[in-house]
Coordinates of C-alpha atoms (C1' of nucleotides) in Angstrom, one line a residue:
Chain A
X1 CA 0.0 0.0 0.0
X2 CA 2.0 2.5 -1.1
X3 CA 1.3 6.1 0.4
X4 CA 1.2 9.0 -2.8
X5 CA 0.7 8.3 -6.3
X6 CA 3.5 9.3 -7.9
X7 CA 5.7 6.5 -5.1
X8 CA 3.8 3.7 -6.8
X9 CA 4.2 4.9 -10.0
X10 CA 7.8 5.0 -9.9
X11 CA 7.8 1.6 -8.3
X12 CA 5.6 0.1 -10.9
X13 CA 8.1 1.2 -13.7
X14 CA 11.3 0.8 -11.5
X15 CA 10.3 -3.3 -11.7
X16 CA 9.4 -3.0 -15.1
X17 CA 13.0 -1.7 -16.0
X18 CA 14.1 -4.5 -13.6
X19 CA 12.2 -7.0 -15.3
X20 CA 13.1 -5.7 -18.6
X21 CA 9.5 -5.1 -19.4
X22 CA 11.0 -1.9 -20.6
X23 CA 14.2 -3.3 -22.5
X24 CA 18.5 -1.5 -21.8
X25 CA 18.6 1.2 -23.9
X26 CA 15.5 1.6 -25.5
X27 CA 13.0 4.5 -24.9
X28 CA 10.3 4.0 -22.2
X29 CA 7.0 5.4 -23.2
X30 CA 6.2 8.8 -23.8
X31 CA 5.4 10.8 -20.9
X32 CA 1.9 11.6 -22.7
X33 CA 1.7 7.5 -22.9
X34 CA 2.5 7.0 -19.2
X35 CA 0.1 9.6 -18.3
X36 CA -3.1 7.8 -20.3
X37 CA -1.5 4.7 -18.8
X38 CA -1.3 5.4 -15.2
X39 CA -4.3 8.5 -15.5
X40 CA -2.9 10.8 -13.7
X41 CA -1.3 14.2 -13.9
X42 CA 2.1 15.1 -16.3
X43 CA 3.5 16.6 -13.0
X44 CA 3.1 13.5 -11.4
X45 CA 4.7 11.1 -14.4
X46 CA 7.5 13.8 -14.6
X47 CA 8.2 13.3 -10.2
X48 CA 8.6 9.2 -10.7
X49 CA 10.8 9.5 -13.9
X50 CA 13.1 11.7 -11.8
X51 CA 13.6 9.6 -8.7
X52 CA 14.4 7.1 -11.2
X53 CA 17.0 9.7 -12.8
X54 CA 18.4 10.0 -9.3
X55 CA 18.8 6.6 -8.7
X56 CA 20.6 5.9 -12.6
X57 CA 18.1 4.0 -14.0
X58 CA 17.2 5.8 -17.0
X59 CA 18.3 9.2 -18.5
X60 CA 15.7 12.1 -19.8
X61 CA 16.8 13.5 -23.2
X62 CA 14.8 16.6 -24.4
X63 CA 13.3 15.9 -27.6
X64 CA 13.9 12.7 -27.9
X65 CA 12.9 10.3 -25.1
X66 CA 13.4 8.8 -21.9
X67 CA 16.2 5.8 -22.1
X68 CA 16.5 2.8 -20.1
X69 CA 20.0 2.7 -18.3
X70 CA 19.5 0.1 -15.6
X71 CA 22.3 -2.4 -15.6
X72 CA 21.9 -4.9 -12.7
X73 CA 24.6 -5.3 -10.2
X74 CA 26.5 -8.9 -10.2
X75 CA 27.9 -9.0 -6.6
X76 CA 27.3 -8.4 -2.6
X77 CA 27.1 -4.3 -2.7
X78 CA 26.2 -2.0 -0.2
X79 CA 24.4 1.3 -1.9
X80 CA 25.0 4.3 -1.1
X81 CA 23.3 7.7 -1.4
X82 CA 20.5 5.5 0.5
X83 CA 20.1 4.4 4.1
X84 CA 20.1 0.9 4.5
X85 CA 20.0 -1.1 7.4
X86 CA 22.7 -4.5 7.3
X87 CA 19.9 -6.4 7.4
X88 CA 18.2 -4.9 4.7
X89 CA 20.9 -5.2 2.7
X90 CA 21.6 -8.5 2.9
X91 CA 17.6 -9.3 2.1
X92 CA 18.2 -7.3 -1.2
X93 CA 21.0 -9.5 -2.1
X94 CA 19.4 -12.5 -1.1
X95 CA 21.9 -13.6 1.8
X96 CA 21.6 -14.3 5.1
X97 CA 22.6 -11.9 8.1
X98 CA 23.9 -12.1 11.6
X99 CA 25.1 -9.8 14.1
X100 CA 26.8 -10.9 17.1
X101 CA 26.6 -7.7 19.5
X102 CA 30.7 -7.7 21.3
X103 CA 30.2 -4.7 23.4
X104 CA 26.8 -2.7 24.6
X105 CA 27.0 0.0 27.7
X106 CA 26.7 3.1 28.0
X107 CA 29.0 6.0 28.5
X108 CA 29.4 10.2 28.6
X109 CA 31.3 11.9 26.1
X110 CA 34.2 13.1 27.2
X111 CA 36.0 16.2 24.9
X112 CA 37.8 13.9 22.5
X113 CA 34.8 11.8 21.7
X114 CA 32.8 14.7 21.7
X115 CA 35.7 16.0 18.8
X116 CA 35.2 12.5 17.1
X117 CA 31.3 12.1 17.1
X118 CA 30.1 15.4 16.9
X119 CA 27.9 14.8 19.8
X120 CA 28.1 17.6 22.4
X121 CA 30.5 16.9 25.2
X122 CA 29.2 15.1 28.3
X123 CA 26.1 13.5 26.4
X124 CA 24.7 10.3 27.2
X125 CA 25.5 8.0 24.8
X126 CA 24.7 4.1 24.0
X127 CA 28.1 3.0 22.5
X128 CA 27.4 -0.7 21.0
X129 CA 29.9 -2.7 18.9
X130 CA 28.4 -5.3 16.6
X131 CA 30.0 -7.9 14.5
X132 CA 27.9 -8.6 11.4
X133 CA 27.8 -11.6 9.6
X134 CA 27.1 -12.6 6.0
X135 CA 26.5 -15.8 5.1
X136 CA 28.5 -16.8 8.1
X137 CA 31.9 -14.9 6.8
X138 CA 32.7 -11.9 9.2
X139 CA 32.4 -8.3 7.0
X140 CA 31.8 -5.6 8.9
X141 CA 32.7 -4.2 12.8
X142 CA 30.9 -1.5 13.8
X143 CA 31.0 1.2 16.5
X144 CA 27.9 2.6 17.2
X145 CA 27.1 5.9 19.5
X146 CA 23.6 6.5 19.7
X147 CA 22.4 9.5 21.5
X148 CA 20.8 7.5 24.6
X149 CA 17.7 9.9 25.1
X150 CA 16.7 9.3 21.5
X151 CA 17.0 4.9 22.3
X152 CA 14.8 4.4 25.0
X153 CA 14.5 1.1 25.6
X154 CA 17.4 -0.2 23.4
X155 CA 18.7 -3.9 24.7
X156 CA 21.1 -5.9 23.9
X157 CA 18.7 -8.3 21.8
X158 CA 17.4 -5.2 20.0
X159 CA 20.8 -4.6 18.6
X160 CA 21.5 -8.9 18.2
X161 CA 18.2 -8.2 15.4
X162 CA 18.1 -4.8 13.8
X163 CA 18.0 -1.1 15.6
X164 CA 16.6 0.7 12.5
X165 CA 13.8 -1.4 12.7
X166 CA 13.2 -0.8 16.6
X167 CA 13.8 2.4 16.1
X168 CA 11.1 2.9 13.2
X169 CA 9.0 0.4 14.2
X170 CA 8.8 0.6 17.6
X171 CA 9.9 4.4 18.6
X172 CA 8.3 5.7 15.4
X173 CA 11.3 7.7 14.5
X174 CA 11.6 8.8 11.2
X175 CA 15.5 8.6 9.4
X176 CA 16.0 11.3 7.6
X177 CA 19.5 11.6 6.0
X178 CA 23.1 10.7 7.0
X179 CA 26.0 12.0 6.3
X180 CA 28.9 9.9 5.2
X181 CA 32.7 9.9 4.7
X182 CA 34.5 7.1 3.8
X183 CA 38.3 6.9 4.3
X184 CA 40.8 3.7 3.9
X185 CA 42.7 3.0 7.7
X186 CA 44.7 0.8 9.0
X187 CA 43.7 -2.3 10.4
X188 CA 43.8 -3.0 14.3
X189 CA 44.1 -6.0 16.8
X190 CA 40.5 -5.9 16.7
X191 CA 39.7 -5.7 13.1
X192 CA 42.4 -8.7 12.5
X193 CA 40.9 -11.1 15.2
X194 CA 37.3 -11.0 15.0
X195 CA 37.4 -10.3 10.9
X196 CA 39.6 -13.0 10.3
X197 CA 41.9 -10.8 8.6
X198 CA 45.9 -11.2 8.2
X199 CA 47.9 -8.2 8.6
X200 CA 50.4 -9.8 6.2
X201 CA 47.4 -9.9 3.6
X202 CA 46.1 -6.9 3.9
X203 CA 46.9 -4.3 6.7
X204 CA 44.4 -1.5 5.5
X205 CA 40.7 -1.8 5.3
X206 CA 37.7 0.7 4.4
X207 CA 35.8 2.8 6.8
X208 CA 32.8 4.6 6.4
X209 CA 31.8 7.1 9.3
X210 CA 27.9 8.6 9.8
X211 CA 26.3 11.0 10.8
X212 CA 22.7 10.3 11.5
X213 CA 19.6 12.5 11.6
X214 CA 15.9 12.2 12.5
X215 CA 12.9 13.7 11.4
X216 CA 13.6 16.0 14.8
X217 CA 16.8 17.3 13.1
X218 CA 18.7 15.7 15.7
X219 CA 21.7 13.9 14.9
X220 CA 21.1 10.8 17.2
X221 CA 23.3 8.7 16.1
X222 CA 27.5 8.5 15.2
X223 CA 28.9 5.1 13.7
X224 CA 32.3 4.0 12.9
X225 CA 31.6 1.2 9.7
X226 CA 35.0 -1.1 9.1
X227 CA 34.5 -3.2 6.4
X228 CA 37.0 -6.1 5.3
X229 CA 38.7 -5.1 2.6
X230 CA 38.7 -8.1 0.2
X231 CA 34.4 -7.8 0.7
X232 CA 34.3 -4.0 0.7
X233 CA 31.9 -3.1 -2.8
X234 CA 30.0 0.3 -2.7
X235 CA 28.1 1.2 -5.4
X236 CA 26.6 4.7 -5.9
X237 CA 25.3 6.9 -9.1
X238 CA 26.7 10.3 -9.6
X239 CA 24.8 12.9 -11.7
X240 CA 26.8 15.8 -13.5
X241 CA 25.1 19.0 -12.2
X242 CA 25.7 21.7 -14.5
X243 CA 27.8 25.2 -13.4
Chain B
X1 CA 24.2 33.7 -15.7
X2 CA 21.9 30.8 -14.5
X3 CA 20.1 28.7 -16.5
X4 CA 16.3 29.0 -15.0
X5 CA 15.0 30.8 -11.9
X6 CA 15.2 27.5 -9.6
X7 CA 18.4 26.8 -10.4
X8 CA 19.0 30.9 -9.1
X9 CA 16.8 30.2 -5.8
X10 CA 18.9 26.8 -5.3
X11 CA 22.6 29.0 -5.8
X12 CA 21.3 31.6 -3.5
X13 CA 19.9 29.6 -0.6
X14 CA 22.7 27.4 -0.9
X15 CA 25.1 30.6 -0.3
X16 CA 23.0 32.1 2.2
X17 CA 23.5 28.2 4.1
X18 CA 27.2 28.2 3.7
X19 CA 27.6 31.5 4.9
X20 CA 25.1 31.0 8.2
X21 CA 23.3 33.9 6.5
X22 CA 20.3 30.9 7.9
X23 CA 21.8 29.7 10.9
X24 CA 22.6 26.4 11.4
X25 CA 20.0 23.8 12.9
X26 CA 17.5 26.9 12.3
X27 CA 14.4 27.0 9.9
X28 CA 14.5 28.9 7.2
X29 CA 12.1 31.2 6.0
X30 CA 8.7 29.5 5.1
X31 CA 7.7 28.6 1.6
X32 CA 5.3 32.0 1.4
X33 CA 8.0 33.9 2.4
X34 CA 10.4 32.9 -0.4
X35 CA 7.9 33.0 -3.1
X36 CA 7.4 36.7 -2.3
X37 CA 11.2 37.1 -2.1
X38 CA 11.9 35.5 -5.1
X39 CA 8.6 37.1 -6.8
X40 CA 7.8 33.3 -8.7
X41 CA 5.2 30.2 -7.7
X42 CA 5.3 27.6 -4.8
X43 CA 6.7 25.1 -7.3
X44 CA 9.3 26.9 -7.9
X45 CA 10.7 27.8 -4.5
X46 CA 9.8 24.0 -3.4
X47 CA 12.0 22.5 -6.6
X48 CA 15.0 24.6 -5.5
X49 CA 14.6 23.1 -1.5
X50 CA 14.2 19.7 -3.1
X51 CA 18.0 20.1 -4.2
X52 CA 19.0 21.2 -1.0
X53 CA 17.6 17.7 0.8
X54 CA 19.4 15.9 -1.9
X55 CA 22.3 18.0 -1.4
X56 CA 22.2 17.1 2.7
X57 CA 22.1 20.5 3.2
X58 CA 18.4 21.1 4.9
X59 CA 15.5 18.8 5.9
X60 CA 12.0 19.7 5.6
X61 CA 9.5 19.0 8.4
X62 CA 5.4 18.9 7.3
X63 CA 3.9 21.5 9.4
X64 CA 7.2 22.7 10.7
X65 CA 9.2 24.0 8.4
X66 CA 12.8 23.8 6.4
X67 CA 16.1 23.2 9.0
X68 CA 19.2 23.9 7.8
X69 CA 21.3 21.0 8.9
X70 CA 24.9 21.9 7.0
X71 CA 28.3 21.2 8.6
X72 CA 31.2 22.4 6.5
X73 CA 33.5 19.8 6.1
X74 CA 37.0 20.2 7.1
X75 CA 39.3 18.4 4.5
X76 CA 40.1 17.9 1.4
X77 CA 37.1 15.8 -0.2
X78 CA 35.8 14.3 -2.9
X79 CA 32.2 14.3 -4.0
X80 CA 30.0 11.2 -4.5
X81 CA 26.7 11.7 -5.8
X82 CA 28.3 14.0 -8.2
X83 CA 30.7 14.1 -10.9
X84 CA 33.2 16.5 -10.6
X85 CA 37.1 16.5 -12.5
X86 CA 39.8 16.3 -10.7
X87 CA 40.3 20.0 -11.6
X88 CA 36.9 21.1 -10.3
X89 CA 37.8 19.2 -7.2
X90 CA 40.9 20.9 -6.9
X91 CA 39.2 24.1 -7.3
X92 CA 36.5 23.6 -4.7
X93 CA 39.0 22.7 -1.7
X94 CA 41.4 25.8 -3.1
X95 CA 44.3 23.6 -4.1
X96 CA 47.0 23.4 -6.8
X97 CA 46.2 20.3 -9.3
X98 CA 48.9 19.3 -11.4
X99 CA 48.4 16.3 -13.8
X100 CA 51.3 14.1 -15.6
X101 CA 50.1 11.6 -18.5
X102 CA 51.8 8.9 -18.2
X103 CA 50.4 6.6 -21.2
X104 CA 48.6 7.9 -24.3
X105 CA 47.2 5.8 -26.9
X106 CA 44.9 3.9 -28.8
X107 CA 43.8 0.0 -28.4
X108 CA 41.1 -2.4 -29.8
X109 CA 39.0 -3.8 -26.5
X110 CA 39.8 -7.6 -26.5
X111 CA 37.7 -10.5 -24.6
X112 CA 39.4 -9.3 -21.4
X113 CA 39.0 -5.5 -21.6
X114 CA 35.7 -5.9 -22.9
X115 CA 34.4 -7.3 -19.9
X116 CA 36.0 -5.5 -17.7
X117 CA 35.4 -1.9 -19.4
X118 CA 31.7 -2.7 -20.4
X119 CA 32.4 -1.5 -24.2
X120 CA 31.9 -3.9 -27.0
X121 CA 34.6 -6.3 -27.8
X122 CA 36.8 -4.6 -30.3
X123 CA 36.0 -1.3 -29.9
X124 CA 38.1 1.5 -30.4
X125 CA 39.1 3.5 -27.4
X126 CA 41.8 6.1 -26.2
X127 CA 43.5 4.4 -23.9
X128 CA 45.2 7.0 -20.7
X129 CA 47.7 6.5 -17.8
X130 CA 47.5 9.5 -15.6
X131 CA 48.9 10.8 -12.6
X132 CA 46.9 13.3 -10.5
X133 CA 48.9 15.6 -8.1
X134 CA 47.3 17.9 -5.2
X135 CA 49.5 20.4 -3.9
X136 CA 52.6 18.7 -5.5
X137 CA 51.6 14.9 -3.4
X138 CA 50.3 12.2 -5.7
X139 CA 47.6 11.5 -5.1
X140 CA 45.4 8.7 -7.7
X141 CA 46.2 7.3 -10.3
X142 CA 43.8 7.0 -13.2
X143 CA 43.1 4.5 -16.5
X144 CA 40.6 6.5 -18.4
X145 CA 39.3 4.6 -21.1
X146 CA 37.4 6.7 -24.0
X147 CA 35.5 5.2 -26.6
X148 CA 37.3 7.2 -29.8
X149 CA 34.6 8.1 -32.1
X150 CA 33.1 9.5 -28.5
X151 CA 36.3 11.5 -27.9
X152 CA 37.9 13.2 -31.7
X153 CA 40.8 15.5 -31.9
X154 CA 41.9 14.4 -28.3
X155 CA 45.2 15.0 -27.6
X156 CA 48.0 14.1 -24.3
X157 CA 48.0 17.7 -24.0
X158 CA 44.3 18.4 -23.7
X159 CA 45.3 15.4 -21.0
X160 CA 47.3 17.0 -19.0
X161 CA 44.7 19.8 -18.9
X162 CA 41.2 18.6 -18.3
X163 CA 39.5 16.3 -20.4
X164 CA 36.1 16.8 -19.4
X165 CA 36.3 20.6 -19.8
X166 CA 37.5 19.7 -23.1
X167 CA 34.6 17.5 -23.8
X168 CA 31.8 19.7 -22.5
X169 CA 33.1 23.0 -24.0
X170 CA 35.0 21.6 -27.0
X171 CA 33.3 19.3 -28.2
X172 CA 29.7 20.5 -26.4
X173 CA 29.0 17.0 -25.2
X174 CA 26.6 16.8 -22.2
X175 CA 28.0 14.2 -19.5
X176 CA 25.2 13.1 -17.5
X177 CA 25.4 10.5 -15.0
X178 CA 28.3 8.1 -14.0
X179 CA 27.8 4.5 -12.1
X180 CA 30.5 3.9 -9.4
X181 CA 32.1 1.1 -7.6
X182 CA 34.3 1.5 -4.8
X183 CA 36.4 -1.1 -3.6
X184 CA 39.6 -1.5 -1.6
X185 CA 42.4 -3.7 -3.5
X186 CA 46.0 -4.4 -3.5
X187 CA 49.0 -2.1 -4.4
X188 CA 50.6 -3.1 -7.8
X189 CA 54.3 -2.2 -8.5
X190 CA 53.3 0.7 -10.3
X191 CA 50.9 2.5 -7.7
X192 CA 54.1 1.8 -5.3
X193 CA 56.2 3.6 -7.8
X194 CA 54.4 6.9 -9.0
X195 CA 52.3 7.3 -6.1
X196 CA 55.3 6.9 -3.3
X197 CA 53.7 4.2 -1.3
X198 CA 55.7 1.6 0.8
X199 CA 53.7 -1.8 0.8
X200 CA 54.9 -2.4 4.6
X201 CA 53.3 1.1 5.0
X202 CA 49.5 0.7 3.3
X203 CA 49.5 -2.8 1.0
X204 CA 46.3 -2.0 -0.5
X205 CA 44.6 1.0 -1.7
X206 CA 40.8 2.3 -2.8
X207 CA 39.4 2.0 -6.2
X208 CA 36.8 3.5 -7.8
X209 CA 35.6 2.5 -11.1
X210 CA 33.0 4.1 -13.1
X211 CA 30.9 4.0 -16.2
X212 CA 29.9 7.3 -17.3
X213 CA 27.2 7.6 -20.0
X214 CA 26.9 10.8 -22.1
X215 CA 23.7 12.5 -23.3
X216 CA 23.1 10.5 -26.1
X217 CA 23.2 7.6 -23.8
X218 CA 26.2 5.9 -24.6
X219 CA 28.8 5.0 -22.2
X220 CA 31.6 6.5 -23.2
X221 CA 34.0 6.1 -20.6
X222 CA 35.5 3.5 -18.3
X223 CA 37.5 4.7 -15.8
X224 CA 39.6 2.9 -12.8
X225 CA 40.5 5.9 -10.3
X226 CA 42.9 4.2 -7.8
X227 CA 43.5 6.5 -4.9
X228 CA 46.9 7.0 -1.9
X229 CA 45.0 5.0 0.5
X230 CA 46.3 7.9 3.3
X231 CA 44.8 10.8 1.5
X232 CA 41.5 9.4 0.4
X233 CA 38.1 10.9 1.7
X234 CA 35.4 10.4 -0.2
X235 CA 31.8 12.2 1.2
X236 CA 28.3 11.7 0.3
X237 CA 24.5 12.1 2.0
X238 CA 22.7 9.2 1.8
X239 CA 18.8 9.7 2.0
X240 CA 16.3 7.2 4.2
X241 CA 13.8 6.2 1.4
X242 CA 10.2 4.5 2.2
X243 CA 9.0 1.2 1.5
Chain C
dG1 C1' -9.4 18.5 23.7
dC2 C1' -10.7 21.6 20.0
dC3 C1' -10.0 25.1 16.6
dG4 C1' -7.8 28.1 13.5
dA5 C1' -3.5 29.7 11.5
dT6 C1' 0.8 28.2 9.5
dT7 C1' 3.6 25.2 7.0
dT8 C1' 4.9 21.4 4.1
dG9 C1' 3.1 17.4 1.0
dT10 C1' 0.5 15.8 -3.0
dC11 C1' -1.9 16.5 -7.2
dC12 C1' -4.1 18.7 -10.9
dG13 C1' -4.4 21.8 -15.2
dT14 C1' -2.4 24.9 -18.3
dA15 C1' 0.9 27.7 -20.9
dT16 C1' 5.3 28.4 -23.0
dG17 C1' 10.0 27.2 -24.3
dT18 C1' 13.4 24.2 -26.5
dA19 C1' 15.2 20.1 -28.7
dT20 C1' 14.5 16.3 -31.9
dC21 C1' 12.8 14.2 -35.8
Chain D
dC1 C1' 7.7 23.3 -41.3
dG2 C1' 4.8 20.7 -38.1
dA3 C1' 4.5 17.0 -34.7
dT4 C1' 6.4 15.1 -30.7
dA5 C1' 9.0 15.0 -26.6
dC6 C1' 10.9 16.8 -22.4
dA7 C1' 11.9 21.4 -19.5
dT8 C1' 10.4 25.3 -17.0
dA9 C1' 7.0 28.0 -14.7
dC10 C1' 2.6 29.5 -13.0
dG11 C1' -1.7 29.0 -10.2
dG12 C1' -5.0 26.6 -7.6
dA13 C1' -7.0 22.9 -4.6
dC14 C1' -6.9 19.9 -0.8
dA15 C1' -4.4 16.9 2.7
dA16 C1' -1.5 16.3 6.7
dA17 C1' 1.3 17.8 10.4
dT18 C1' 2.4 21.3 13.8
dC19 C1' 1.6 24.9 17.1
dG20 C1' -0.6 28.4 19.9
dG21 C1' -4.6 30.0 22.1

DNA sequence: GCCGATTTGTCCGTATGTATC
DNA sequence: CGATACATACGGACAAATCGG
């Protein structure tokens, strides 16, 4: 049940690119077509085709058409430019998850967290370390710092399953955006034991670092991402924005 | 001289963000407010915010209002979500790029490179070795793979310069979106040579690959971007999306 | 708790411009 | 040149969420 008009539409011809119901590089209907087919408004055609343009499944050419770009992906990949919990992810893929939860307790930031998070100093903060599994092979260790008064109720078996979906499903918080950086970084004693990695193999590994925000326009949550190297695949669509 | 009035709006709110003309983690002014500001309709004012959410730089809030929620960032940084040269780049963070070509010339795509590139076996493409320097460190390395008849009259000096400014203003072609994958891999003998790493230092590196597609909807480039695993800092705002 | 004012979200219809064929 | 296609812009209507009285 999807909620607006225009979500379902895009849906509806996101699986059809998919699917190839609308074949690679060929046009997709007119928007004049789509909007007899769906019977709705042009403005509302024109909002689906451009979520699709954002995500790099077609391209708009004035004049001429709108082409089908869509190429499907061929391995284990993360997305980005769009929050996604671990387990998610791995349900997209078809795998199966498992997070074993090393370290949950809660602690005050002190100035050189504060520095590091970007929560004020002397906040209450959850601080959680999770091992996530896929398909049984170790990927990703991950330090989480959620702002405590925006976790009520958080547990141990909460963060064992998923938080994102406690937190949306339980605490009715709404995700809004999250900022990323991602840098390459040594690995540590703790990267190389419970990732199963070999210093001699590879002594760096990828890190992505978030900033989360709710609908609030708090940033509730700061998490450290180190992914094994020899798994690490991101994927992402850039769009050249002119001047 | 902007192309259309949202475009305008977008430039100037965006200033007005960056220089805490609107505070951060304040609303800005409503919707009515701009339109009368601007002097143009509610679409109009909305389509420029729309931008901003993409660009992580505010969050709306139904029946609240538009927060701005922009952190400057603090280091040198690449942009995903948006293609940029490595000049642009350059330009953005205020530094010196200098770029050496170090292999210019011209193959057929066999089996191999055909798979790997995504062109069509046997095609003709401008094969280019470069080395990208920021304030005199090197920094990536880059195998930029051009289909030719996409690419005529290029040259290893237009190379050295910047070939998408060539290719946009030159040649007027329109680059419009670019699929990236980022992974981490192992230094080779050359990355150890040109970019001055030490393989007991960092022994593997990031890499991003990327198919670009042009206006006409061909993919017209492959390129393998492989990045000084000590300097690299990639950003991007990643969006919670329903359903 | 209700009501009205404000603010953003969705949707529609229309007009005009520009690029392609 | 006309027909078709997408791009920009305007204006209006109603819904949904928030906030203050």
């Amino acid at each position: 049940m999807p909620k607006s008009i225009y979500e379902s539409i895009y849906k509806d011809i996101k699986q059809k690119i998919e699917s190839d119901t609308f074949p690679y590089q060929e046009l997709l209907p007119s928007e004049n077509n789509l909007i007899q087919r769906y019977n709705c408004s042009r403005n509302t055609v024109r909002r689906a085709i451009s979520r699709l343009v954002a995500d790099g499944y077609v391209q708009t050419m004035q004049g001429k058409g709108v082409r089908n770009i869509y190429r499907p992906i061929d391995q284990t990949s993360f997305t980005l430019g769009e929050i996604e919990s671990f387990k998610e992810s791995a349900q997209r893929n078809g795998q199966h998850p498992r997070t074993e939860v090393l370290l949950f307790t809660e602690i005050k930031t002190d100035e050189k967290l504060s520095r590091r998070t970007g929560f004020p100093e002397d906040s209450e903060v959850c601080y959680i370390q999770r091992l996530h599994y896929l398909d049984e092979v170790p990927l990703i260790i991950n330090h989480n710092y959620f702002l405590k008064e925006c976790v009520p109720g958080l547990t141990r078996e909460i963060a064992e399953n998923s938080i994102y979906q406690y937190l949306e499903q339980e605490l009715h918080m709404t995700i809004v955006n999250s900022r990323r950086i991602m840098t390459v970084e040594k690995i540590t004693e703790i990267d190389e034991k419970y990732l199963e990695l070999n210093a001699e193999d590879y002594n760096c590994m990828a890190v992505v670092s978030s900033y989360t925000y709710n609908s609030n326009g708090i940033m509730f949550e700061y998490t450290q991402s180190r992914h094994r190297p020899d798994y690490f695949h991101f994927q992402d669509n850039a769009v050249r924005k002119p001047g």
